[in-house]
Short mmCIF file of C-alpha atoms in Angstrom, two decimals:
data_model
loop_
_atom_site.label_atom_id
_atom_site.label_comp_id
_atom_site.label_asym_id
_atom_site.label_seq_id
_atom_site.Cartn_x
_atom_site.Cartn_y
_atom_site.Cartn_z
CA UNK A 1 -167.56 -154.14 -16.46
CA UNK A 2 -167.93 -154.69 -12.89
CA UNK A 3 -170.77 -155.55 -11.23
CA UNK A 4 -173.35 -153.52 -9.12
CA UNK A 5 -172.12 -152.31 -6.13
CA UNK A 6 -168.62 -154.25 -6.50
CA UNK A 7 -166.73 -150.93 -6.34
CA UNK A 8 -166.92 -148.13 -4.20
CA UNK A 9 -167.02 -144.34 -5.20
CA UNK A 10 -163.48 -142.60 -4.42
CA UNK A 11 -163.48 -140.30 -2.10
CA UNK A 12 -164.86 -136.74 -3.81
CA UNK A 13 -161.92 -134.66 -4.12
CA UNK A 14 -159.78 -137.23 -5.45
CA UNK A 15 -162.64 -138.17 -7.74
CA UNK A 16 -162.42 -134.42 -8.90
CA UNK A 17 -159.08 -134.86 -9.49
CA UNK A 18 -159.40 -138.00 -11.78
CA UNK A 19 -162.33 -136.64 -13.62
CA UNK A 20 -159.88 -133.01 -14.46
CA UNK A 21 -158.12 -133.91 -17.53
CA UNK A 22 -161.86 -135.04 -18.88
CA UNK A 23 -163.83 -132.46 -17.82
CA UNK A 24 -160.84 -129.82 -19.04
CA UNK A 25 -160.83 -131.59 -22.44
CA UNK A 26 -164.56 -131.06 -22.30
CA UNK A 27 -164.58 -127.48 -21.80
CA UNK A 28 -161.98 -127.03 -24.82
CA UNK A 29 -164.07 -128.98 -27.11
CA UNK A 30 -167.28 -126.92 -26.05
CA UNK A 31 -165.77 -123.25 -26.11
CA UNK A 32 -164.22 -124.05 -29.86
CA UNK A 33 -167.50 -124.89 -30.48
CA UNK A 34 -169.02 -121.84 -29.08
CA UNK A 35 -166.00 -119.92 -30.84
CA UNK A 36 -166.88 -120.90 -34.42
CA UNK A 37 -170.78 -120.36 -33.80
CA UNK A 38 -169.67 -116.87 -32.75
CA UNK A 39 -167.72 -116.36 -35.60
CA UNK A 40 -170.28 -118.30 -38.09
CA UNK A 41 -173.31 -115.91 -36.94
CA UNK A 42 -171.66 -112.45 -36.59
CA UNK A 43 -170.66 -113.30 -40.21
CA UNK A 44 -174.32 -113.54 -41.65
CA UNK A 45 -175.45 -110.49 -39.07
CA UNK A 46 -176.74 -112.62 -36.39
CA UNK A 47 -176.33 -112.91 -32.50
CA UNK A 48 -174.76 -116.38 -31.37
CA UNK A 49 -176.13 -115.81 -27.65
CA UNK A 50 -179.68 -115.27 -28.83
CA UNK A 51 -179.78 -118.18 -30.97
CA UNK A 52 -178.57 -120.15 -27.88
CA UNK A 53 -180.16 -118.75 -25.06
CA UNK A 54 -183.43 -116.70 -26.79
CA UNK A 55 -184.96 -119.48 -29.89
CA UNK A 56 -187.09 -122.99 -29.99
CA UNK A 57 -187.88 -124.20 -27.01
CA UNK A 58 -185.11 -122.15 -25.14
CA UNK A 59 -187.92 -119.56 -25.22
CA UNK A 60 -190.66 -121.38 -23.77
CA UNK A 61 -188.70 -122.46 -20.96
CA UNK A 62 -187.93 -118.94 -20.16
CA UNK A 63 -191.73 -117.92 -19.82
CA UNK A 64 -192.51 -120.83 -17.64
CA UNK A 65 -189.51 -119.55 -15.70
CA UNK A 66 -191.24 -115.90 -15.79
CA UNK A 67 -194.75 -116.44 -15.93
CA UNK A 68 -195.62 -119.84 -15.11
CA UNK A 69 -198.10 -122.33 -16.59
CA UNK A 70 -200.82 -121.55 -18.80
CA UNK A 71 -199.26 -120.05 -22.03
CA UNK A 72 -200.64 -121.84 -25.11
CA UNK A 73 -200.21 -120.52 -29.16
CA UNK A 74 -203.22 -121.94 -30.91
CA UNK A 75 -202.26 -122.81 -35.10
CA UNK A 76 -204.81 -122.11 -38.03
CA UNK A 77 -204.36 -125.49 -38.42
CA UNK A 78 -206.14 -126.38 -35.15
CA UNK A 79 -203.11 -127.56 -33.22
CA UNK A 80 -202.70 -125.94 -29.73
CA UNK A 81 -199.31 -125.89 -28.38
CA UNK A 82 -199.45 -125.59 -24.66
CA UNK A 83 -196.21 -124.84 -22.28
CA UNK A 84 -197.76 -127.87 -20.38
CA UNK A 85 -195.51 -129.62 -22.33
CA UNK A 86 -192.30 -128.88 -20.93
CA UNK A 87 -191.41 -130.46 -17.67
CA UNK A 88 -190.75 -127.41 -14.90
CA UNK A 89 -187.06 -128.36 -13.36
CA UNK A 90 -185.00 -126.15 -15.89
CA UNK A 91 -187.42 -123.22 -15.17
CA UNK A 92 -187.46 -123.63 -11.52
CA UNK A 93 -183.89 -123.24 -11.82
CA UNK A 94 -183.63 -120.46 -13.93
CA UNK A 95 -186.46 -118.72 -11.80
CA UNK A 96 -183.96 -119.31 -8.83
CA UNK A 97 -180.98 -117.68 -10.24
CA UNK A 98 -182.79 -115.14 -11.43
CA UNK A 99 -184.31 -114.61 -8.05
CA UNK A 100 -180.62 -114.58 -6.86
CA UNK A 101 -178.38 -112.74 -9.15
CA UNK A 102 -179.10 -110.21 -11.71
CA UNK A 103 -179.12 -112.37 -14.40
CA UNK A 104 -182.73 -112.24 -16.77
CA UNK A 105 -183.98 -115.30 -16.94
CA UNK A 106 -182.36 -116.30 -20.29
CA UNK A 107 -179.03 -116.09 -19.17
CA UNK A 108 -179.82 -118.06 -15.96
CA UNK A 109 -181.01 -120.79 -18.56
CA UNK A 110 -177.45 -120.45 -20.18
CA UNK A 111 -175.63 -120.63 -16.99
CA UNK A 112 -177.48 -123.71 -15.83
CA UNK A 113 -177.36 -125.32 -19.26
CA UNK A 114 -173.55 -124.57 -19.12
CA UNK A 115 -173.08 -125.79 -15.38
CA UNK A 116 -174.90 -128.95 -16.17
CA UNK A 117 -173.12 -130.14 -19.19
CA UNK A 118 -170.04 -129.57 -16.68
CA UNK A 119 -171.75 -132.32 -14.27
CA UNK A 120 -173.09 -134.50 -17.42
CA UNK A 121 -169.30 -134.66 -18.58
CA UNK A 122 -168.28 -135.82 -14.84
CA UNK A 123 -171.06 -138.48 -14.87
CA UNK A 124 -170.38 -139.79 -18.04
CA UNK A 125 -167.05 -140.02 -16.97
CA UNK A 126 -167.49 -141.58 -13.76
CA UNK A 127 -170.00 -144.03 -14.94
CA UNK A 128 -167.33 -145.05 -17.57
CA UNK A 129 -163.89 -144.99 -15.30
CA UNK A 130 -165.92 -146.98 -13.33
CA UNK A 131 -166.09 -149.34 -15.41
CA UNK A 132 -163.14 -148.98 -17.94
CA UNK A 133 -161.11 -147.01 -16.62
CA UNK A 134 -159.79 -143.43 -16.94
CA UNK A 135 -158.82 -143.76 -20.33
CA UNK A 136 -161.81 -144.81 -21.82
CA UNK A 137 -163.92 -141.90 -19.34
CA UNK A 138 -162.00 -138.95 -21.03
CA UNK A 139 -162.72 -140.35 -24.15
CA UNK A 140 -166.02 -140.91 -23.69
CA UNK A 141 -166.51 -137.79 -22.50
CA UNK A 142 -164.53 -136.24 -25.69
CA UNK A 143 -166.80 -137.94 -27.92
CA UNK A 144 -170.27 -136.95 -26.24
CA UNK A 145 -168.73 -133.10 -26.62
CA UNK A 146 -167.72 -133.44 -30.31
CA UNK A 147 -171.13 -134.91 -31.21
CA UNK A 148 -172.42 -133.11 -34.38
CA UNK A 149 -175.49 -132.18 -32.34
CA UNK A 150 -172.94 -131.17 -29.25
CA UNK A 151 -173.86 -127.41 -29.14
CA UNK A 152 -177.13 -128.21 -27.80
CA UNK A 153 -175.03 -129.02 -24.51
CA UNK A 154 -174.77 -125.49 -24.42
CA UNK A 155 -177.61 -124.35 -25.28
CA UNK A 156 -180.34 -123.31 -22.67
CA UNK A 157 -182.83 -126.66 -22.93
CA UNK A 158 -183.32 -129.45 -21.01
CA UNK A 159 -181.08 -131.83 -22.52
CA UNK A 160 -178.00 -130.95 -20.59
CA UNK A 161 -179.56 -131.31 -17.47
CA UNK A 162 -181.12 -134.35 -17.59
CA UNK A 163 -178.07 -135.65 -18.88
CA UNK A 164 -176.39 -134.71 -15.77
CA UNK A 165 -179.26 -136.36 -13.51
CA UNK A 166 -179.28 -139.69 -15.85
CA UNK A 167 -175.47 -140.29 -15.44
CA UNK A 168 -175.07 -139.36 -11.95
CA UNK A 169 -177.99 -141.77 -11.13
CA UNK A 170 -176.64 -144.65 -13.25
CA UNK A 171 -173.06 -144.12 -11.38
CA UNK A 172 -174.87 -143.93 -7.97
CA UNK A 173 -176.58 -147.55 -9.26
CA UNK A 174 -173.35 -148.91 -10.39
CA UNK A 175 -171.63 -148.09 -6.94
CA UNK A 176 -174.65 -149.73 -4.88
CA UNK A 177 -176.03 -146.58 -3.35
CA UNK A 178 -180.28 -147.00 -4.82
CA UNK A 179 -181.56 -144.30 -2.48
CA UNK A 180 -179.59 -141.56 -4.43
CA UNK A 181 -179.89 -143.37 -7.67
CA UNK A 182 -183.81 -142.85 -6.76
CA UNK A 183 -183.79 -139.45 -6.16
CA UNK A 184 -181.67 -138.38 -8.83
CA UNK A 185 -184.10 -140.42 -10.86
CA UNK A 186 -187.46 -138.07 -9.30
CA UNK A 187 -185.14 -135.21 -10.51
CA UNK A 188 -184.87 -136.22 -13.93
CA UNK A 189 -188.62 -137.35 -14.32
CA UNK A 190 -189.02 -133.48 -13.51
CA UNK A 191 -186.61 -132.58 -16.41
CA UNK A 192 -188.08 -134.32 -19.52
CA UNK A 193 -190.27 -137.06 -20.46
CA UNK A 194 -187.33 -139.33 -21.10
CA UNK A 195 -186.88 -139.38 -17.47
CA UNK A 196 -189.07 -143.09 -17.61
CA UNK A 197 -185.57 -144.61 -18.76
CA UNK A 198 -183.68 -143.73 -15.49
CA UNK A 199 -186.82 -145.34 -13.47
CA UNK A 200 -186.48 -148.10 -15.71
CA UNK A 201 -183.06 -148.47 -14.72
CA UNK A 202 -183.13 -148.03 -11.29
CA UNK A 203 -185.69 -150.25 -10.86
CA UNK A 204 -184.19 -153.16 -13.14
CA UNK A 205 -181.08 -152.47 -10.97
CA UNK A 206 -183.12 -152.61 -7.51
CA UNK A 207 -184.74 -155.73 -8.55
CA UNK A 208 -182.24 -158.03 -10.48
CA UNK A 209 -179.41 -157.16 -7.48
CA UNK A 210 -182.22 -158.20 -4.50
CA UNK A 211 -182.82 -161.46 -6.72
CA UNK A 212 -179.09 -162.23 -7.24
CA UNK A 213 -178.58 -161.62 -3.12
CA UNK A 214 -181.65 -163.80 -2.00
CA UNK A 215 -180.16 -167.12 -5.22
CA UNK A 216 -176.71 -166.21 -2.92
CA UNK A 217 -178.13 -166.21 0.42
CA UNK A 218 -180.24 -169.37 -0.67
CA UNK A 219 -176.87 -171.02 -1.84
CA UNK A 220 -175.14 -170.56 1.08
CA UNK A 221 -177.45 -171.68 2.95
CA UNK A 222 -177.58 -174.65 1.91
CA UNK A 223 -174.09 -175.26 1.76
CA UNK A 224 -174.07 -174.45 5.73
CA UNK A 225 -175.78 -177.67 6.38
CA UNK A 226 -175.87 -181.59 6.73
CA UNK A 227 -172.12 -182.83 7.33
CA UNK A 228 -168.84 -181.30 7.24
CA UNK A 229 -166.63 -183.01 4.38
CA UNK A 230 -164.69 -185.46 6.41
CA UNK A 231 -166.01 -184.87 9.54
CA UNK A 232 -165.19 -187.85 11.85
CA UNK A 233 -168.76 -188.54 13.22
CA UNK A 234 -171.05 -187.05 10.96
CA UNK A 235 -171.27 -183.72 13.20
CA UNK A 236 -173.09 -180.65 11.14
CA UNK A 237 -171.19 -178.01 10.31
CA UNK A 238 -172.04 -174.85 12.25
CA UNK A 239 -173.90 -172.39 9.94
CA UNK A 240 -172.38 -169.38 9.01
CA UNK A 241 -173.96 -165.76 9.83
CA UNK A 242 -175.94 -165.05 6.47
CA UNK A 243 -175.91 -161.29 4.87
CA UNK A 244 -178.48 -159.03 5.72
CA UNK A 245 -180.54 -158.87 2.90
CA UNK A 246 -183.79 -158.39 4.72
CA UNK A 247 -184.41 -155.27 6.25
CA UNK A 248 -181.09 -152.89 6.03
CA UNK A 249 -180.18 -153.91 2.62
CA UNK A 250 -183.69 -154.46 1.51
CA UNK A 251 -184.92 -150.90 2.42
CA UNK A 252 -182.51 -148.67 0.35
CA UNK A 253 -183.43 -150.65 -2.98
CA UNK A 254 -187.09 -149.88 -1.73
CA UNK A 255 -186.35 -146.80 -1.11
CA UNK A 256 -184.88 -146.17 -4.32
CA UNK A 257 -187.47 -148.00 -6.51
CA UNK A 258 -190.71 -145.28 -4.17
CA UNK A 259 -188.39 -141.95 -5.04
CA UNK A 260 -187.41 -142.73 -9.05
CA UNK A 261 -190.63 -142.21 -10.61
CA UNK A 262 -192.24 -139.41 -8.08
CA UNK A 263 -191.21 -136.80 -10.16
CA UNK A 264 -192.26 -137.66 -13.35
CA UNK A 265 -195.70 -138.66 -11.50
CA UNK A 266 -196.28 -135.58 -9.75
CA UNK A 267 -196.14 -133.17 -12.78
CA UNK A 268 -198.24 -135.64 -15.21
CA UNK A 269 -200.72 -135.86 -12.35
CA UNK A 270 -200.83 -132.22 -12.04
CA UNK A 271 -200.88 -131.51 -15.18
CA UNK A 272 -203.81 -134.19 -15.30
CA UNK A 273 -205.54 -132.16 -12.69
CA UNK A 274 -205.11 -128.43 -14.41
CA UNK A 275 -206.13 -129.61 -17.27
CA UNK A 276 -209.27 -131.52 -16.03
CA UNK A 277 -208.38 -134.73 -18.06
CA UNK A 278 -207.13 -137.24 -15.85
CA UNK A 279 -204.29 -138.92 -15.61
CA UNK A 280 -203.37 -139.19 -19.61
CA UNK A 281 -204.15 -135.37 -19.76
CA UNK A 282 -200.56 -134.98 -20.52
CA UNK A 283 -201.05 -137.18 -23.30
CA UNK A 284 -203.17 -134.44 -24.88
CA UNK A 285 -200.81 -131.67 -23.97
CA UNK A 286 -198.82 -133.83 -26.60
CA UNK A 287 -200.96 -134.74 -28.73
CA UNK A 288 -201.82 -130.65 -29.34
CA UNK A 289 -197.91 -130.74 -30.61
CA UNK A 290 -198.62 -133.81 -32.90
CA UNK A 291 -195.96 -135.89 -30.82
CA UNK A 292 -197.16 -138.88 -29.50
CA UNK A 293 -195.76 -142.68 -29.73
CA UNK A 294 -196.75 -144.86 -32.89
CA UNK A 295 -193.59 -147.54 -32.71
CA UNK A 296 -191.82 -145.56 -35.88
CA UNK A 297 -194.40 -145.62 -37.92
CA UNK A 298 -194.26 -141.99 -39.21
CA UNK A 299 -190.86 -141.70 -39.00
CA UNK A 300 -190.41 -144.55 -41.16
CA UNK A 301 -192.59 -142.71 -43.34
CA UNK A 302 -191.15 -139.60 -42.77
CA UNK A 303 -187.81 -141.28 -44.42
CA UNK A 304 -189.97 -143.16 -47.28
CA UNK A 305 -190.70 -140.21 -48.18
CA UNK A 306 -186.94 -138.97 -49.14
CA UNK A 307 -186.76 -141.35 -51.85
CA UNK A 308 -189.11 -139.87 -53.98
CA UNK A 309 -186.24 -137.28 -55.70
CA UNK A 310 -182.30 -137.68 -55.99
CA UNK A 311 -181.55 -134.74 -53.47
CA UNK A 312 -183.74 -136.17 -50.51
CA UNK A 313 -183.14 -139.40 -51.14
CA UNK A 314 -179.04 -139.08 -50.26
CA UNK A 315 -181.05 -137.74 -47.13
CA UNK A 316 -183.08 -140.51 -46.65
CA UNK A 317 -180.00 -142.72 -47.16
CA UNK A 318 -178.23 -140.91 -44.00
CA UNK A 319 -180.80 -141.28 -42.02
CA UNK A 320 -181.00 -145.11 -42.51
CA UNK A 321 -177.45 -145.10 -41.76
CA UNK A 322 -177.77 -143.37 -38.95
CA UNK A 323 -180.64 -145.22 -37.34
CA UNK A 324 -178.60 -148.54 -38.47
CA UNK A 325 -175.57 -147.00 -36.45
CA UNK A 326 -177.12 -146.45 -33.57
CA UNK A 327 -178.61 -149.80 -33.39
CA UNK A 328 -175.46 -151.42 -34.01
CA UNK A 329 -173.69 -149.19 -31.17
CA UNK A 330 -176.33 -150.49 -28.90
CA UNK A 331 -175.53 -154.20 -29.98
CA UNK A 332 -172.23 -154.25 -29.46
CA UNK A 333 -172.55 -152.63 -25.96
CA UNK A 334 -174.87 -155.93 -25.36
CA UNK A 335 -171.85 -158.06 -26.74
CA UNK A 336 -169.35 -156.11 -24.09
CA UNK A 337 -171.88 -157.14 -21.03
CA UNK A 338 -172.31 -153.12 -20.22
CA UNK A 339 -173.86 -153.30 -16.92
CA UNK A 340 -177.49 -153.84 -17.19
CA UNK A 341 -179.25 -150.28 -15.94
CA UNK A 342 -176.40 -148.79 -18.76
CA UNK A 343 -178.45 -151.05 -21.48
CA UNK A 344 -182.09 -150.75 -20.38
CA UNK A 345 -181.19 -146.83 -19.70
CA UNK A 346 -179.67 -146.71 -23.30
CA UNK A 347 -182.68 -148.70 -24.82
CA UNK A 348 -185.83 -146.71 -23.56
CA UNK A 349 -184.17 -143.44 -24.51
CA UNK A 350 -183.57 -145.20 -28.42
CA UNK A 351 -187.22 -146.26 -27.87
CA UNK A 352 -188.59 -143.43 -27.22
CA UNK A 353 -186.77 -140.97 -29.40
CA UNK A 354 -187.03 -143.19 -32.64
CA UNK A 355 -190.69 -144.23 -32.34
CA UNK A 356 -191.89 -140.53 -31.81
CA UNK A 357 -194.37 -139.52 -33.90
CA UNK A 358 -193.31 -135.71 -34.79
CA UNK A 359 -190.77 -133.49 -34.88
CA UNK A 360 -188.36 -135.54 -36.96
CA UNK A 361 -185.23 -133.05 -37.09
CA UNK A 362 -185.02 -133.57 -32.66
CA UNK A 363 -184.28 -137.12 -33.13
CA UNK A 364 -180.36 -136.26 -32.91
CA UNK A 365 -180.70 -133.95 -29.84
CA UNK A 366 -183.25 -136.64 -28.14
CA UNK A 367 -180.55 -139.18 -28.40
CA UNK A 368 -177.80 -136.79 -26.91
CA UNK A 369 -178.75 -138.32 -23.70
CA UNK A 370 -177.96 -141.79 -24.56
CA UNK A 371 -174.15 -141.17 -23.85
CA UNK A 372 -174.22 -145.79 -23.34
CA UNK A 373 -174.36 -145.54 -26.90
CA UNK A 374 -170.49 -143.98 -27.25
CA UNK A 375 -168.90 -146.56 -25.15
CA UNK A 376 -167.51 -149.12 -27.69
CA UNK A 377 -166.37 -145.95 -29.37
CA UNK A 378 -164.64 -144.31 -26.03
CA UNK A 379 -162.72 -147.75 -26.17
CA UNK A 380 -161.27 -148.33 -29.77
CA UNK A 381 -160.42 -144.49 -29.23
CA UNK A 382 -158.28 -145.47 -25.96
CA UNK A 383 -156.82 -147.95 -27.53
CA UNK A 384 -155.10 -145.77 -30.39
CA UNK A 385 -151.32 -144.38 -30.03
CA UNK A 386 -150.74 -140.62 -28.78
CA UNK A 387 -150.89 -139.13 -32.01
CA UNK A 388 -153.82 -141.03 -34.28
CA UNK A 389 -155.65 -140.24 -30.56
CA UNK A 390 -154.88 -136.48 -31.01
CA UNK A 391 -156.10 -136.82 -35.03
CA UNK A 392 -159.56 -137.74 -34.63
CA UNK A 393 -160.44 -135.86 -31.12
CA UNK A 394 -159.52 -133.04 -32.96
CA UNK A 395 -161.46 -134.17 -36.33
CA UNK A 396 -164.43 -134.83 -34.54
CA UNK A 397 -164.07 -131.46 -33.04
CA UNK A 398 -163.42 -129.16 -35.64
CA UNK A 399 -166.73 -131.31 -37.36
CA UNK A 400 -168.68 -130.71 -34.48
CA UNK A 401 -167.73 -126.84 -34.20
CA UNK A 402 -168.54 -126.03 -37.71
CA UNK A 403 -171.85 -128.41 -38.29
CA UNK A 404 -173.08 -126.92 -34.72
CA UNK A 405 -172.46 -123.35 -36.60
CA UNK A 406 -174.26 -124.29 -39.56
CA UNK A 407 -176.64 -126.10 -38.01
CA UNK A 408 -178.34 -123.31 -35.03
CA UNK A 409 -177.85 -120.66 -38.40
CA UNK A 410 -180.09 -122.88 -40.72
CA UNK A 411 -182.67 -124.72 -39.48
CA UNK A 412 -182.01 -125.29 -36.50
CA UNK A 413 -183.14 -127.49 -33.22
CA UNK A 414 -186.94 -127.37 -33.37
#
């Protein structure tokens, strides 16, 4: 893959253009999804837009949206689950477009959740055509809609959103613009916790691509001096202009590096402040869910624990293979030199999601957002013929359809 800032962004309508056969493939994936759930709930007497738009955490977005900060449930068990929790950009939204349209506030969360996984598939797409090329983007972007945990795209939560705001800062990285990269960044800091891997990104990019320009400048000049190579008398050569990296193309990365983490910042901080703990008052916020950080200690538990009967332990078994998988996805995109915000990105959103300390059946959906993960996939995929291409996007699909079905009429996305 190229490196930062090596290739320009196309112009936007003819980026549009590229990124239509993905983003239609997308949409086709997604609404057979949305088809079979449909289908799947009216069958055992349910509503498919309530358990989408109106269940989990859908529903305490929508009463930050309506009512703001403040709501807590308190357990018999002691635990005190606080709407402090949840970052505010997905309820600002849906407050605006409530504010704007008639919709109620849940089906503002279901337009912007569907909107944004519309923008997630164009910046997973752009990040990889930037890279690999068209091919390899519509895959990727097939592959991130036919996940088994895909119907949470269109769900109203977070996940799509941030998403959105991850990719399109890790393009605007890869394509050497840091001030947007930055801002997007804020964005997603106000979206979900997670939001700590785009800063991490954006900074590693800021920082590694100044270093690289300042060893280059350094190289050249030196070069630019003593003698020219068979100069007659010995003359010095006359030094060459060097590139400007002081001031103009030092302040953008600066730029970018102040704006990335101001949004996560300025809700922890305030949340700090309402809830007179400090800083880490957040912290507590979580720790009244029982979610915290421990390194994967109780998760590793959590899957110890299958073994101890036949049934759960086949569980237990899928879940090591599915941990194993995803490390093994994140290897090989080390092996392929993936650009390095892509990896560092990719590896504080594995961090973070496997080493939580609670709610064990989100692991899938906190991973949706590491779409780095798919790209060795995306590419054996574009390298298959027409018709074994054709076999597994629809496999995957029709997989993804009915285990999304099953899935939001069992148990669930806690």
């Amino acid at each position: 893959m190229t490196d930062l800032a090596t290739r320009v962004a196309p112009p936007r309508v003819t980026a549009l253009r590229r990124a239509a056969p993905a983003l239609l493939g997308y949409a086709a994936v997604r609404a057979l999804g949305l088809l079979v759930l449909v289908v799947w709930s009216a069958a055992r007497g349910k509503s498919a837009y309530t358990l989408l738009t109106a269940r989990w955490d859908a529903l305490w977005y929508t009463r930050v949206a309506e009512l703001g900060y403040g709501y807590e449930v308190r357990l018999p068990n002691g635990d005190v689950h606080s709407n402090l929790a949840f970052f505010p950009l997905l309820p600002w939204l849906e407050r605006l477009l409530h504010a704007l349209t008639p919709l109620s506030y849940a089906d503002a969360g279901f337009v912007v959740s569907l909107c944004a996984s519309l923008a997630a598939a164009w910046g997973i797409f752009a990040v990889t055509d930037h890279g690999y090329g068209r091919r390899a983007g519509v895959c990727a972007v097939l592959l991130w809609a036919a996940l088994p945990v895909g119907i949470v795209q269109s769900m109203a939560y977070s996940e799509s959103l941030f998403t959105a705001l991850a990719a399109w800062s890790l393009y605007a990285l890869l394509t050497g613009r840091c001030v947007i990269a930055g801002g997007l960044a804020a964005l997603a800091g106000l979206t979900r916790p997670v939001g700590l891997a785009v800063v991490a990104a954006v900074w590693t990019a800021c920082v590694v691509s100044f270093v690289r320009d300042r060893s280059a400048d350094a190289a050249s000049g030196a070069r630019t001096t003593g003698s020219a190579p068979g100069s007659m008398d010995g003359a010095p050569v006359a030094p060459r202009a060097p590139r400007p990296t002081t001031g103009a193309s030092v302040l953008p990365r600066a730029l970018g590096m102040l704006l990335a983490p101001l949004g996560a910042a300025a809700y922890v901080l305030w949340v700090g402040h309402r809830t007179g703990k400090g800083p880490l008052g957040y912290l507590d916020v979580q720790a009244g869910w029982r979610n915290g950080f421990d390194g994967g200690y109780a998760f590793a538990r959590f899957v110890a624990d299958k073994f101890t009967s036949f049934p759960s332990a086949l569980a237990g078994v899928g879940l090591i293979v599915g941990v194993a998988l995803v490390i093994w996805l994140y290897v090989i995109g080390v092996r392929q030199r993936q650009p390095l915000p892509l990896l560092v990105y990719t590896g504080v959103v594995v961090t973070l999601a496997l080493c939580a300390s609670s709610y064990f059946g989100s692991k899938p959906r906190l991973l949706l957002p590491a779409f780095p993960l798919l790209l060795p996939l995306a590419l054996a995929l574009a390298r298959l013929r027409a018709s074994r291409f054709a076999l597994v996007t629809g496999l995957l699909t029709v997989v993804a359809a009915v285990y999304g079905a099953f899935w939001l009429n069992g148990s669930g996305p806690p």
